[in-house]
């Protein structure tokens, strides 16, 4: 179980955090869930900086990223991750309540792997999170370890 990659949840809404954790738990995923409550903390985690400097080298199986975050917005986090050769293979799912077409378009321009609008209903939200967790943590086949394929871009 030590080789299971964590799931990084970047969300500032306490209710959405609670629901997401409950849904992932119900999916019986053994992956550790790491929570960052703003974009700056998420970048520190992913870059292994600040309070996260000692975290294991292993990248998350997926980043569930809210669009509207304090300190550093979700689109800025996405741009930073996909713009860094060391992190660009980390799957990022934009998980947001935004239905703005411009947010959708910009997310895909920046390299998001999926864009999911949070369902309004509790049951639908719960099911969507369960499906996301199972797909990205269990079914998706990630690339080999990044040191095996990253060139000196």
mmCIF file of N, CA, C and O in Angstrom, residues 95-129:
data_model
loop_
_atom_site.group_PDB
_atom_site.id
_atom_site.type_symbol
_atom_site.label_atom_id
_atom_site.label_comp_id
_atom_site.label_asym_id
_atom_site.label_seq_id
_atom_site.Cartn_x
_atom_site.Cartn_y
_atom_site.Cartn_z
ATOM 1 N N UNK A 95 -12.302 20.921 -10.702
ATOM 2 C CA UNK A 95 -13.556 20.562 -10.057
ATOM 3 C C UNK A 95 -14.148 21.855 -9.523
ATOM 4 O O UNK A 95 -13.677 22.389 -8.532
ATOM 5 N N UNK A 96 -15.165 22.364 -10.203
ATOM 6 C CA UNK A 96 -15.616 23.716 -9.918
ATOM 7 C C UNK A 96 -17.115 23.875 -10.078
ATOM 8 O O UNK A 96 -17.769 23.064 -10.739
ATOM 9 N N UNK A 97 -17.640 24.905 -9.481
ATOM 10 C CA UNK A 97 -19.060 25.218 -9.658
ATOM 11 C C UNK A 97 -19.252 26.184 -10.830
ATOM 12 O O UNK A 97 -20.372 26.490 -11.210
ATOM 13 N N UNK A 98 -18.166 26.641 -11.433
ATOM 14 C CA UNK A 98 -18.247 27.588 -12.541
ATOM 15 C C UNK A 98 -18.797 26.932 -13.805
ATOM 16 O O UNK A 98 -18.346 25.867 -14.208
ATOM 17 N N UNK A 99 -19.742 27.596 -14.397
ATOM 18 C CA UNK A 99 -20.268 27.140 -15.677
ATOM 19 C C UNK A 99 -19.873 28.124 -16.787
ATOM 20 O O UNK A 99 -20.441 28.108 -17.866
ATOM 21 N N UNK A 100 -18.890 28.972 -16.495
ATOM 22 C CA UNK A 100 -18.421 29.951 -17.461
ATOM 23 C C UNK A 100 -17.641 29.272 -18.578
ATOM 24 O O UNK A 100 -16.664 28.555 -18.320
ATOM 25 N N UNK A 101 -18.049 29.492 -19.796
ATOM 26 C CA UNK A 101 -17.359 28.880 -20.930
ATOM 27 C C UNK A 101 -15.901 29.318 -20.982
ATOM 28 O O UNK A 101 -15.020 28.537 -21.344
ATOM 29 N N UNK A 102 -15.631 30.564 -20.598
ATOM 30 C CA UNK A 102 -14.254 31.051 -20.632
ATOM 31 C C UNK A 102 -13.361 30.267 -19.665
ATOM 32 O O UNK A 102 -12.186 30.026 -19.963
ATOM 33 N N UNK A 103 -13.890 29.857 -18.514
ATOM 34 C CA UNK A 103 -13.115 29.045 -17.572
ATOM 35 C C UNK A 103 -12.817 27.671 -18.165
ATOM 36 O O UNK A 103 -11.704 27.156 -18.035
ATOM 37 N N UNK A 104 -13.791 27.093 -18.811
ATOM 38 C CA UNK A 104 -13.630 25.793 -19.463
ATOM 39 C C UNK A 104 -12.565 25.873 -20.559
ATOM 40 O O UNK A 104 -11.610 25.082 -20.584
ATOM 41 N N UNK A 105 -12.704 26.851 -21.427
ATOM 42 C CA UNK A 105 -11.775 27.019 -22.547
ATOM 43 C C UNK A 105 -10.358 27.274 -22.025
ATOM 44 O O UNK A 105 -9.394 26.648 -22.466
ATOM 45 N N UNK A 106 -10.231 28.177 -21.081
ATOM 46 C CA UNK A 106 -8.904 28.515 -20.549
ATOM 47 C C UNK A 106 -8.256 27.310 -19.869
ATOM 48 O O UNK A 106 -7.049 27.074 -20.014
ATOM 49 N N UNK A 107 -9.052 26.536 -19.156
ATOM 50 C CA UNK A 107 -8.521 25.343 -18.490
ATOM 51 C C UNK A 107 -7.927 24.372 -19.501
ATOM 52 O O UNK A 107 -6.822 23.857 -19.311
ATOM 53 N N UNK A 108 -8.648 24.126 -20.584
ATOM 54 C CA UNK A 108 -8.124 23.211 -21.601
ATOM 55 C C UNK A 108 -6.932 23.805 -22.344
ATOM 56 O O UNK A 108 -6.000 23.084 -22.701
ATOM 57 N N UNK A 109 -6.934 25.116 -22.546
ATOM 58 C CA UNK A 109 -5.772 25.751 -23.174
ATOM 59 C C UNK A 109 -4.517 25.561 -22.323
ATOM 60 O O UNK A 109 -3.413 25.425 -22.849
ATOM 61 N N UNK A 110 -4.702 25.535 -21.014
ATOM 62 C CA UNK A 110 -3.571 25.386 -20.096
ATOM 63 C C UNK A 110 -3.186 23.927 -19.857
ATOM 64 O O UNK A 110 -2.192 23.656 -19.196
ATOM 65 N N UNK A 111 -3.981 22.989 -20.373
ATOM 66 C CA UNK A 111 -3.607 21.578 -20.281
ATOM 67 C C UNK A 111 -4.332 20.747 -19.247
ATOM 68 O O UNK A 111 -3.851 19.671 -18.882
ATOM 69 N N UNK A 112 -5.487 21.210 -18.766
ATOM 70 C CA UNK A 112 -6.236 20.416 -17.789
ATOM 71 C C UNK A 112 -6.589 19.057 -18.390
ATOM 72 O O UNK A 112 -6.788 18.926 -19.596
ATOM 73 N N UNK A 113 -6.637 18.028 -17.555
ATOM 74 C CA UNK A 113 -6.971 16.687 -18.020
ATOM 75 C C UNK A 113 -8.476 16.452 -18.067
ATOM 76 O O UNK A 113 -8.946 15.631 -18.860
ATOM 77 N N UNK A 114 -9.209 17.142 -17.220
ATOM 78 C CA UNK A 114 -10.673 17.041 -17.208
ATOM 79 C C UNK A 114 -11.233 18.269 -16.509
ATOM 80 O O UNK A 114 -10.587 18.862 -15.645
ATOM 81 N N UNK A 115 -12.440 18.640 -16.905
ATOM 82 C CA UNK A 115 -13.123 19.796 -16.315
ATOM 83 C C UNK A 115 -14.496 19.295 -15.880
ATOM 84 O O UNK A 115 -15.299 18.883 -16.714
ATOM 85 N N UNK A 116 -14.739 19.291 -14.581
ATOM 86 C CA UNK A 116 -15.985 18.764 -14.043
ATOM 87 C C UNK A 116 -16.695 19.864 -13.270
ATOM 88 O O UNK A 116 -16.131 20.443 -12.339
ATOM 89 N N UNK A 117 -17.936 20.141 -13.685
ATOM 90 C CA UNK A 117 -18.757 21.109 -12.954
ATOM 91 C C UNK A 117 -19.394 20.370 -11.783
ATOM 92 O O UNK A 117 -20.015 19.315 -11.968
ATOM 93 N N UNK A 118 -19.196 20.919 -10.590
ATOM 94 C CA UNK A 118 -19.756 20.282 -9.399
ATOM 95 C C UNK A 118 -21.276 20.252 -9.509
ATOM 96 O O UNK A 118 -21.906 21.300 -9.651
ATOM 97 N N UNK A 119 -21.853 19.055 -9.436
ATOM 98 C CA UNK A 119 -23.314 18.987 -9.437
ATOM 99 C C UNK A 119 -23.871 19.688 -8.206
ATOM 100 O O UNK A 119 -23.262 19.668 -7.137
ATOM 101 N N UNK A 120 -25.032 20.297 -8.362
ATOM 102 C CA UNK A 120 -25.646 21.031 -7.268
ATOM 103 C C UNK A 120 -26.205 20.083 -6.213
ATOM 104 O O UNK A 120 -26.056 20.308 -5.022
ATOM 105 N N UNK A 121 -26.827 18.998 -6.644
ATOM 106 C CA UNK A 121 -27.440 18.060 -5.705
ATOM 107 C C UNK A 121 -26.417 17.229 -4.964
ATOM 108 O O UNK A 121 -25.388 16.841 -5.514
ATOM 109 N N UNK A 122 -26.709 16.940 -3.710
ATOM 110 C CA UNK A 122 -25.819 16.166 -2.849
ATOM 111 C C UNK A 122 -25.508 14.810 -3.466
ATOM 112 O O UNK A 122 -24.352 14.417 -3.582
ATOM 113 N N UNK A 123 -26.511 14.061 -3.864
ATOM 114 C CA UNK A 123 -26.324 12.709 -4.401
ATOM 115 C C UNK A 123 -25.470 12.739 -5.668
ATOM 116 O O UNK A 123 -24.554 11.940 -5.831
ATOM 117 N N UNK A 124 -25.751 13.688 -6.558
ATOM 118 C CA UNK A 124 -25.004 13.793 -7.804
ATOM 119 C C UNK A 124 -23.547 14.178 -7.555
ATOM 120 O O UNK A 124 -22.635 13.653 -8.187
ATOM 121 N N UNK A 125 -23.332 15.095 -6.615
ATOM 122 C CA UNK A 125 -21.977 15.509 -6.254
ATOM 123 C C UNK A 125 -21.209 14.306 -5.704
ATOM 124 O O UNK A 125 -20.079 14.025 -6.110
ATOM 125 N N UNK A 126 -21.832 13.586 -4.800
ATOM 126 C CA UNK A 126 -21.235 12.419 -4.162
ATOM 127 C C UNK A 126 -20.819 11.388 -5.215
ATOM 128 O O UNK A 126 -19.706 10.871 -5.202
ATOM 129 N N UNK A 127 -21.724 11.096 -6.141
ATOM 130 C CA UNK A 127 -21.451 10.102 -7.187
ATOM 131 C C UNK A 127 -20.345 10.567 -8.137
ATOM 132 O O UNK A 127 -19.502 9.766 -8.555
ATOM 133 N N UNK A 128 -20.359 11.846 -8.473
ATOM 134 C CA UNK A 128 -19.323 12.376 -9.367
ATOM 135 C C UNK A 128 -17.938 12.240 -8.733
ATOM 136 O O UNK A 128 -16.977 11.837 -9.397
ATOM 137 N N UNK A 129 -17.821 12.543 -7.461
ATOM 138 C CA UNK A 129 -16.533 12.444 -6.763
ATOM 139 C C UNK A 129 -16.084 10.987 -6.681
ATOM 140 O O UNK A 129 -14.909 10.675 -6.901
#
